[in-house]
Coordinates of C-alpha atoms and ligand atoms in Angstrom, one line a residue:
M5 CA 0.0 0.0 0.0
L6 CA 2.9 2.3 0.8
E7 CA 5.2 0.9 -1.9
G8 CA 7.1 3.6 -3.8
K9 CA 6.3 6.3 -1.3
K10 CA 9.1 8.6 -0.1
I11 CA 9.0 9.2 3.6
L12 CA 11.3 11.6 5.5
I13 CA 11.4 10.7 9.2
G14 CA 12.5 13.4 11.7
I15 CA 13.4 12.0 15.1
S16 CA 13.5 14.3 18.1
G17 CA 14.7 13.6 21.6
S18 CA 12.4 11.2 23.4
I19 CA 12.8 7.7 24.7
A20 CA 10.2 6.6 22.1
A21 CA 12.9 7.1 19.5
Y22 CA 13.9 3.5 19.9
K23 CA 10.6 2.5 18.2
I24 CA 11.7 4.2 15.0
I25 CA 14.1 1.4 14.4
S26 CA 11.3 -1.0 13.9
L27 CA 9.2 1.7 12.0
V28 CA 12.0 2.2 9.5
R29 CA 12.5 -1.6 9.1
L30 CA 8.7 -2.1 8.5
L31 CA 8.5 0.8 6.0
V32 CA 11.6 -0.4 4.0
K33 CA 10.1 -3.9 3.9
Q34 CA 7.0 -2.4 2.3
G35 CA 9.0 -0.8 -0.4
V36 CA 9.1 2.7 1.1
E37 CA 12.1 4.9 0.4
V38 CA 13.1 6.3 3.9
K39 CA 15.4 9.1 4.8
V40 CA 16.1 10.0 8.4
I41 CA 17.1 13.2 10.1
M42 CA 17.7 13.5 13.8
T43 CA 18.1 16.2 16.4
S44 CA 21.2 15.9 18.5
A45 CA 19.1 14.9 21.6
A46 CA 17.6 12.0 19.5
K47 CA 21.1 10.6 19.1
D48 CA 21.2 9.9 22.8
F49 CA 18.3 7.6 22.4
V50 CA 18.9 5.8 19.2
S51 CA 22.0 5.1 17.1
P52 CA 22.3 6.9 13.7
L53 CA 24.4 3.9 12.5
V54 CA 21.4 1.5 13.0
L55 CA 19.0 3.9 11.3
S56 CA 21.3 4.5 8.3
T57 CA 21.9 0.7 7.9
L58 CA 18.1 0.0 8.0
S59 CA 17.1 2.9 5.8
K60 CA 20.0 2.4 3.4
N61 CA 20.5 6.2 3.5
E62 CA 22.9 8.4 5.4
V63 CA 21.3 9.8 8.5
L64 CA 21.5 13.6 8.7
A65 CA 21.7 15.5 11.9
D66 CA 24.2 18.3 11.6
I67 CA 22.9 21.5 10.1
F68 CA 26.4 22.7 9.3
A69 CA 27.8 19.5 8.0
E70 CA 29.2 19.4 4.5
N71 CA 26.5 19.2 1.8
T72 CA 23.7 19.4 4.5
W73 CA 22.9 23.1 4.0
A74 CA 21.6 22.4 0.5
N75 CA 19.8 19.3 1.6
H76 CA 17.5 21.0 4.1
V77 CA 15.5 22.5 1.2
Q78 CA 15.8 19.5 -1.0
L79 CA 14.6 17.0 1.6
G80 CA 11.2 18.5 2.2
R81 CA 10.7 18.6 -1.6
W82 CA 11.9 15.1 -2.1
A83 CA 9.5 13.5 0.4
D84 CA 5.8 12.6 -0.2
V85 CA 5.4 13.2 3.5
M86 CA 7.5 14.3 6.4
L87 CA 6.8 12.3 9.6
I88 CA 8.2 13.7 12.8
A89 CA 8.3 10.9 15.3
P90 CA 8.7 10.9 18.2
L91 CA 7.8 14.6 18.5
S92 CA 9.2 15.8 21.8
C93 CA 7.7 18.7 23.8
N94 CA 10.7 20.8 23.0
T95 CA 10.6 20.2 19.2
L96 CA 6.8 20.8 19.3
A97 CA 7.2 24.2 20.9
K98 CA 9.9 25.1 18.4
M99 CA 7.9 24.1 15.4
A100 CA 4.8 26.0 16.7
N101 CA 6.9 29.1 17.0
G102 CA 9.0 28.8 13.8
H103 CA 12.3 28.3 15.6
C104 CA 15.1 27.0 13.3
D105 CA 18.1 26.0 15.4
N106 CA 18.7 22.5 14.0
L107 CA 18.5 20.6 10.8
L108 CA 15.1 18.9 11.6
L109 CA 13.5 22.3 12.2
S110 CA 15.0 23.9 9.1
V111 CA 13.7 21.0 7.0
Y112 CA 10.3 21.3 8.6
L113 CA 10.1 25.0 7.9
S114 CA 11.1 24.6 4.3
A115 CA 9.1 21.4 3.6
T116 CA 6.6 21.7 0.8
C117 CA 5.3 18.2 1.4
P118 CA 2.5 17.4 4.0
V119 CA 3.8 17.0 7.6
I120 CA 2.6 14.4 10.1
V121 CA 3.7 14.3 13.8
A122 CA 3.5 11.6 16.4
P123 CA 4.0 13.2 19.8
A124 CA 5.6 11.4 22.7
M125 CA 5.8 12.7 26.3
D126 CA 5.0 12.1 29.9
E127 CA 1.3 12.5 30.8
D128 CA 1.7 15.7 32.7
M129 CA 3.6 17.3 29.9
W130 CA 1.1 16.0 27.4
H131 CA -1.8 17.6 29.3
H132 CA 0.0 20.9 30.0
P133 CA -1.9 23.9 28.5
S134 CA 1.1 25.0 26.6
T135 CA 1.4 21.6 24.8
H136 CA -2.3 22.0 23.7
R137 CA -1.7 25.5 22.6
N138 CA 1.3 24.5 20.5
L139 CA -0.6 21.5 19.0
E140 CA -3.4 23.9 18.0
L141 CA -0.9 26.1 16.3
L142 CA 0.5 23.2 14.4
K143 CA -2.9 22.1 13.3
K144 CA -3.6 25.6 12.0
D145 CA -0.5 25.3 10.0
G146 CA -1.9 22.2 8.4
V147 CA 0.2 19.6 10.3
M148 CA -1.5 16.3 10.9
I149 CA -1.3 14.8 14.4
I150 CA -1.2 11.1 15.3
Q151 CA -2.6 11.2 18.8
P152 CA -0.5 9.4 21.4
G153 CA -2.0 6.5 23.3
H154 CA -2.4 5.5 26.9
G155 CA 0.1 3.1 28.5
E156 CA 3.4 2.7 30.3
L157 CA 5.5 5.8 30.1
A158 CA 9.3 6.4 30.5
S159 CA 8.6 7.7 34.0
G160 CA 7.3 4.3 35.0
L161 CA 3.8 5.8 35.3
F162 CA 0.8 4.7 33.3
G163 CA -1.0 7.5 31.4
D164 CA -1.5 9.5 28.2
G165 CA 1.4 10.6 26.0
R166 CA 2.8 7.3 24.8
M167 CA 3.8 7.5 21.1
E168 CA 1.7 5.4 18.8
E169 CA 3.2 2.0 18.0
P170 CA 5.0 1.6 14.7
E171 CA 2.3 -0.7 13.2
N172 CA -0.3 1.9 14.0
I173 CA 1.8 4.7 12.5
I174 CA 2.0 2.7 9.3
T175 CA -1.8 2.2 9.3
Y176 CA -2.2 6.0 9.8
L177 CA 0.2 6.6 6.8
S178 CA -1.6 4.1 4.6
N179 CA -5.0 5.5 5.5
Y180 CA -3.7 9.0 4.8
F181 CA -2.4 8.1 1.3
N182 CA -5.5 6.1 0.5
K183 CA -8.1 8.5 1.8
N184 CA -6.6 11.3 -0.1
K185 CA -6.1 9.3 -3.1
G186 CA -9.8 8.3 -3.3
R187 CA -11.1 11.8 -3.4
L188 CA -9.5 13.2 -6.5
A189 CA -7.6 10.1 -7.9
G190 CA -7.4 10.1 -11.6
K191 CA -8.5 13.7 -11.9
K192 CA -6.6 16.5 -13.5
V193 CA -6.6 20.0 -11.9
L194 CA -5.4 23.3 -13.2
V195 CA -4.7 26.0 -10.6
T196 CA -3.6 29.6 -11.1
A197 CA -1.8 31.5 -8.3
G198 CA -0.1 34.8 -7.6
P199 CA -0.1 38.1 -9.3
T200 CA 0.7 39.0 -12.9
H201 CA 3.3 41.7 -13.8
E202 CA 2.4 43.8 -16.9
A203 CA 5.6 45.3 -18.3
I204 CA 5.8 49.1 -18.8
D205 CA 9.4 49.0 -20.0
P206 CA 12.3 46.7 -19.3
V207 CA 12.5 47.7 -15.6
R208 CA 9.0 48.6 -14.6
F209 CA 5.7 46.8 -14.4
I210 CA 2.1 47.1 -13.1
G211 CA 1.5 44.4 -10.4
N212 CA -0.4 43.8 -7.2
H213 CA 0.2 42.4 -3.7
S214 CA -1.0 38.8 -4.3
S215 CA 1.3 36.4 -2.4
G216 CA 0.1 33.2 -4.2
K217 CA -0.4 31.5 -0.9
M218 CA -4.1 30.6 -1.5
G219 CA -3.5 29.1 -4.9
I220 CA -0.5 27.2 -3.8
A221 CA -2.5 25.8 -0.8
L222 CA -5.2 24.7 -3.3
A223 CA -2.6 23.0 -5.6
K224 CA -1.2 21.1 -2.6
E225 CA -4.6 20.1 -1.4
C226 CA -5.6 18.7 -4.8
R227 CA -2.2 16.9 -5.0
D228 CA -2.6 15.4 -1.6
R229 CA -6.0 14.0 -2.6
G230 CA -4.4 12.2 -5.6
A231 CA -5.0 14.7 -8.4
E232 CA -2.5 15.4 -11.2
V233 CA -1.9 19.1 -10.7
V234 CA -0.7 21.8 -13.0
L235 CA 0.0 25.1 -11.2
V236 CA 0.4 28.2 -13.3
L237 CA 2.3 30.5 -11.0
G238 CA 2.8 34.2 -11.4
P239 CA 5.8 36.0 -10.0
V240 CA 5.8 35.3 -6.2
A241 CA 8.4 35.3 -3.4
L242 CA 7.4 31.8 -2.4
P243 CA 9.1 28.7 -3.8
A244 CA 8.2 27.6 -7.3
E245 CA 8.8 23.9 -6.9
Y246 CA 6.4 21.5 -5.1
A247 CA 6.8 17.8 -5.0
G248 CA 4.2 16.1 -7.2
I249 CA 3.0 19.4 -8.8
T250 CA 3.9 20.6 -12.3
V251 CA 4.6 24.2 -12.0
I252 CA 4.5 26.6 -15.0
K253 CA 6.1 29.9 -14.1
V254 CA 4.6 32.9 -15.9
T255 CA 5.0 36.7 -15.6
S256 CA 2.3 38.4 -17.5
S257 CA -1.5 37.9 -17.9
D258 CA -0.9 36.9 -21.6
E259 CA 1.5 34.2 -20.5
M260 CA -0.9 33.0 -17.8
Y261 CA -3.8 33.0 -20.4
N262 CA -1.7 30.9 -22.9
A263 CA -0.6 28.4 -20.2
C264 CA -4.2 28.0 -19.0
H265 CA -5.5 27.5 -22.5
D266 CA -2.7 25.0 -23.2
H267 CA -4.0 22.8 -20.3
F268 CA -7.6 23.6 -19.8
K269 CA -9.1 21.1 -22.3
K270 CA -7.4 18.2 -20.5
V271 CA -8.5 19.0 -17.0
D272 CA -11.5 18.1 -14.9
I273 CA -11.2 21.1 -12.5
A274 CA -9.8 24.6 -12.9
L275 CA -9.3 26.8 -9.9
M276 CA -8.5 30.4 -10.8
A277 CA -6.9 31.9 -7.7
A278 CA -4.5 34.2 -9.4
A279 CA -4.9 38.0 -9.1
V280 CA -4.6 38.7 -12.8
A281 CA -4.0 42.3 -13.7
D282 CA -7.1 43.9 -15.3
Y283 CA -5.1 46.4 -17.4
K284 CA -1.8 46.4 -19.1
P285 CA 0.1 49.2 -20.9
E286 CA -1.0 49.4 -24.5
V287 CA 2.6 49.7 -25.6
V288 CA 5.7 48.2 -23.8
S289 CA 8.6 50.5 -24.3
E290 CA 11.7 48.6 -25.5
Q291 CA 14.0 51.1 -23.7
K292 CA 13.7 52.3 -20.1
I293 CA 11.4 55.4 -20.1
K294 CA 13.5 58.4 -19.1
K295 CA 12.3 61.5 -17.3
A296 CA 11.6 64.2 -19.9
G297 CA 11.8 67.7 -18.4
D298 CA 8.7 68.8 -16.5
A299 CA 6.3 66.8 -18.7
T300 CA 4.3 64.1 -16.9
P301 CA 4.1 60.9 -19.0
E302 CA 0.8 59.4 -19.7
L303 CA 0.4 55.7 -19.7
K304 CA -2.3 54.3 -21.9
L305 CA -3.8 51.1 -20.6
V306 CA -5.8 48.4 -22.3
K307 CA -7.8 45.6 -20.8
T308 CA -6.0 42.3 -20.3
K309 CA -7.8 39.1 -21.4
D310 CA -10.1 37.7 -18.7
I311 CA -8.8 34.2 -18.3
L312 CA -11.6 32.9 -16.1
K313 CA -14.3 34.2 -18.5
S314 CA -12.5 32.8 -21.5
L315 CA -12.4 29.3 -19.9
G316 CA -16.0 29.7 -18.9
A317 CA -16.9 30.3 -22.5
I318 CA -15.3 27.0 -23.7
K319 CA -15.9 24.7 -20.7
N320 CA -17.8 21.5 -21.2
D321 CA -20.5 20.0 -18.9
R322 CA -18.1 17.8 -17.1
Q323 CA -15.5 20.4 -16.3
V324 CA -15.7 22.4 -13.0
L325 CA -14.6 26.0 -13.1
L326 CA -14.0 28.0 -9.9
G327 CA -13.0 31.7 -9.6
F328 CA -12.3 34.1 -6.8
A329 CA -13.8 37.5 -6.1
L330 CA -11.9 39.9 -4.0
E331 CA -14.4 42.7 -3.0
T332 CA -14.5 45.7 -0.8
N333 CA -18.2 46.6 -1.2
N334 CA -21.4 45.1 -2.5
E335 CA -19.7 41.8 -1.9
R336 CA -22.6 39.4 -2.4
A337 CA -23.9 41.1 -5.5
N338 CA -20.5 41.4 -7.1
A339 CA -19.7 37.7 -6.4
L340 CA -23.0 36.6 -7.9
E341 CA -22.4 38.8 -11.0
K342 CA -18.9 37.2 -11.5
L343 CA -20.4 33.7 -11.2
N344 CA -22.9 34.5 -14.0
K345 CA -20.8 36.7 -16.2
K346 CA -17.8 34.3 -16.2
N347 CA -19.9 31.1 -16.4
A348 CA -18.1 29.7 -13.4
D349 CA -19.5 26.9 -11.3
F350 CA -18.2 28.3 -8.0
I351 CA -17.1 31.7 -6.9
V352 CA -15.1 32.1 -3.7
L353 CA -15.7 35.5 -2.1
N354 CA -13.0 37.2 -0.1
S355 CA -14.0 40.5 1.5
L356 CA -11.4 43.0 2.6
N357 CA -14.0 44.0 5.1
D358 CA -13.7 40.5 6.7
G359 CA -10.1 41.0 7.5
A360 CA -8.7 39.5 4.3
T361 CA -5.2 40.9 3.7
F362 CA -2.6 40.2 1.1
G363 CA 0.1 37.8 2.2
S364 CA -1.9 36.6 5.3
D365 CA -1.9 33.0 6.3
V366 CA -5.6 33.0 7.1
N367 CA -8.6 33.7 5.0
K368 CA -12.4 34.0 5.5
I369 CA -14.5 33.0 2.6
T370 CA -18.0 32.5 1.3
I371 CA -18.6 30.1 -1.6
F372 CA -21.4 30.7 -4.1
T373 CA -22.4 27.8 -6.3
R374 CA -24.1 27.8 -9.6
S375 CA -26.9 25.7 -8.0
G376 CA -27.7 28.7 -5.8
A377 CA -26.0 27.6 -2.5
E378 CA -24.2 30.2 -0.4
I379 CA -21.8 28.7 2.2
Q380 CA -20.0 30.8 4.8
F381 CA -16.9 29.7 6.5
D382 CA -15.1 31.0 9.6
S383 CA -11.6 32.5 9.4
K384 CA -9.1 29.7 8.9
S385 CA -5.6 28.9 7.8
K386 CA -5.3 28.9 4.0
T387 CA -4.5 25.1 4.2
E388 CA -7.9 24.6 5.9
V389 CA -9.6 27.0 3.5
A390 CA -8.2 25.0 0.5
S391 CA -9.6 21.8 2.1
D392 CA -13.1 23.5 2.5
I393 CA -13.0 24.6 -1.1
V394 CA -12.2 21.1 -2.4
N395 CA -14.8 19.5 -0.1
T396 CA -17.4 22.0 -1.4
I397 CA -16.6 21.3 -5.0
L398 CA -16.9 17.5 -4.3
D399 CA -20.2 17.9 -2.4
H400 CA -21.8 20.0 -5.1
T401 CA -20.6 18.3 -8.3
K402 CA -22.3 15.2 -9.4
T403 CA -19.8 14.4 -12.1
L404 CA -17.0 14.2 -9.5
S405 CA -18.9 12.2 -6.9
I406 CA -17.3 9.0 -5.9
Ligands
CTP25 N1 -9.5 36.8 -13.6 C1 -9.0 36.3 -14.7 N2 -8.5 37.1 -15.6 C2 -8.5 38.5 -15.5 C3 -9.1 39.0 -14.3 C4 -9.6 38.1 -13.3 O1 -9.0 35.1 -14.9 N3 -8.0 39.2 -16.4 C5 -10.1 35.9 -12.6 C6 -9.4 35.8 -11.2 O2 -8.4 34.8 -11.2 C7 -10.5 35.5 -10.3 C8 -11.8 36.1 -11.0 O3 -11.4 36.3 -12.3 O4 -10.7 34.1 -10.2 C9 -12.2 37.4 -10.4 O5 -11.2 38.3 -10.3 P1 -11.4 39.8 -9.7 O6 -10.1 40.6 -9.9 O7 -12.1 39.7 -8.4 O8 -12.5 40.3 -10.7 P2 -12.5 41.0 -12.1 O9 -13.2 40.2 -13.1 O10 -11.1 41.5 -12.4 O11 -13.4 42.3 -11.7 P3 -13.1 43.6 -10.8 O12 -11.6 43.7 -10.7 O13 -13.8 44.7 -11.6 O14 -13.8 43.3 -9.5

C-alpha cells in the first residue's frame, strides 16, 4: 500500500525514538524509500548507524555538515510526506513558533510536502496547556497529528502521552495516502496563483500584492487528494517547486492566459486563484522610459484578457470551473455577478471587510455555487480553506462524486 512512497522521518529527543528502528524496518520492507534526520538529543536515544543501515541512506543531523545546507531545502521537496516521530515537547514548541536552530526544524520550515507528527511525552507534559496551545498552532499550519495512546511511560507511570506503536503509525500513513487518493484520484486539476506583472518598460511593471499562498495551498490540497496538478504560477516570493506538482512559471497575464489554455481542455477542474491584472500598458517601451523635463508621462492602458471568462466560454458540462472574487463593497452582488458573467460553477468570495489581507496565512471565505447555495466559513488557515473549497466542490458536483 505504501510501496514507492518517499517518507522523511524526523526524530526528536524522546525515549520513544527506539521505536523508530522497527518503524524504519517495516517501512523499508513495504518498499518505502526512507530518509532519516535527527536532532542531537535524539542521538542519545537511538544510534544513527542503526538507522542508516536500516534505511540504506545516510542519517543527517548536523545543520552545518558538508552538503547538508543544500539538503535542508531538497529533503522537504523530495518527500511525499515528512513524519516527525517521536515529537518531543521541545521540538513541538519550536515548530509551533517557527524556531530554526537545528536541521530537523529547518527541513520542517522549508518542507513543501505534508507533515505528520507523532507526539511522545509524559502524561503531565502532554496535558499541559502550553502543549495543547502548541498543537493547536501546528494544526492551524496544516500539520496532521497522530494522537499518542495510553500506556506505560518512561517515568514508569501509566497514562497518556505514549507514542503510537510503529504498526499503527504505518496504518495511519496508509489511510492518509488512501483516503486522499480516493477523493481526486485520476482527476486533473489546473490552478492559477499569484499576481501577474504587466511590463511598462524593461525595468517597470504594473502588479499587485497577491502572495500566491491561497492558490499554492489549493494546488497542494488537490495533489494530496491524488489529483494530477498543473500550477500556473505568477511572480511570487514563495518557492516555485512543489513535490508532485507541475509548476509553470509565468509573468504576464498573456503568458498566464496561454498556459491555462494549453492545459484547460485536459483538466477536470480549474481553480483560478490568481490575481490577474485587469489592465496592461498598450505599448511596452523597449527602452527604459526616461524622465523628460517637466512633462508628466501618460500611460495608456488596455484591458487584459479575462482568463476565467475565456475558460467559462469553452468549458464542457463535465468540467468544473472556480473563480475568486476579492471585493471591498457590495460583496454578495458582485460575487454573484462574477459567477454568472464568467460562467463559473463556483465563486469564492474574499472580502477585505472580513479582514482578508494580502500575504496573510488566514482567510475567511463565502462560496457561491451555480446551483444557488451560499456557504459561509469561519476565518481559517489557507490550508484549511483549501480543504473546505475542495470539499465544497466535491459535495456540489455530481460528475465528481465517488
Ligand atoms: N480573472 C482572470 N483574468 C482576469 C481577471 C480576473 O482570470 N484578467 C479571474 C481571477 O483569477 C478570479 C476572478 O477572475 O478568479 C475574479 O477576479 P477579480 O479581480 O475579483 O474580478 P475582475 O473580473 O477582475 O473584476 P473587478 O476587478 O472589476 O472586480
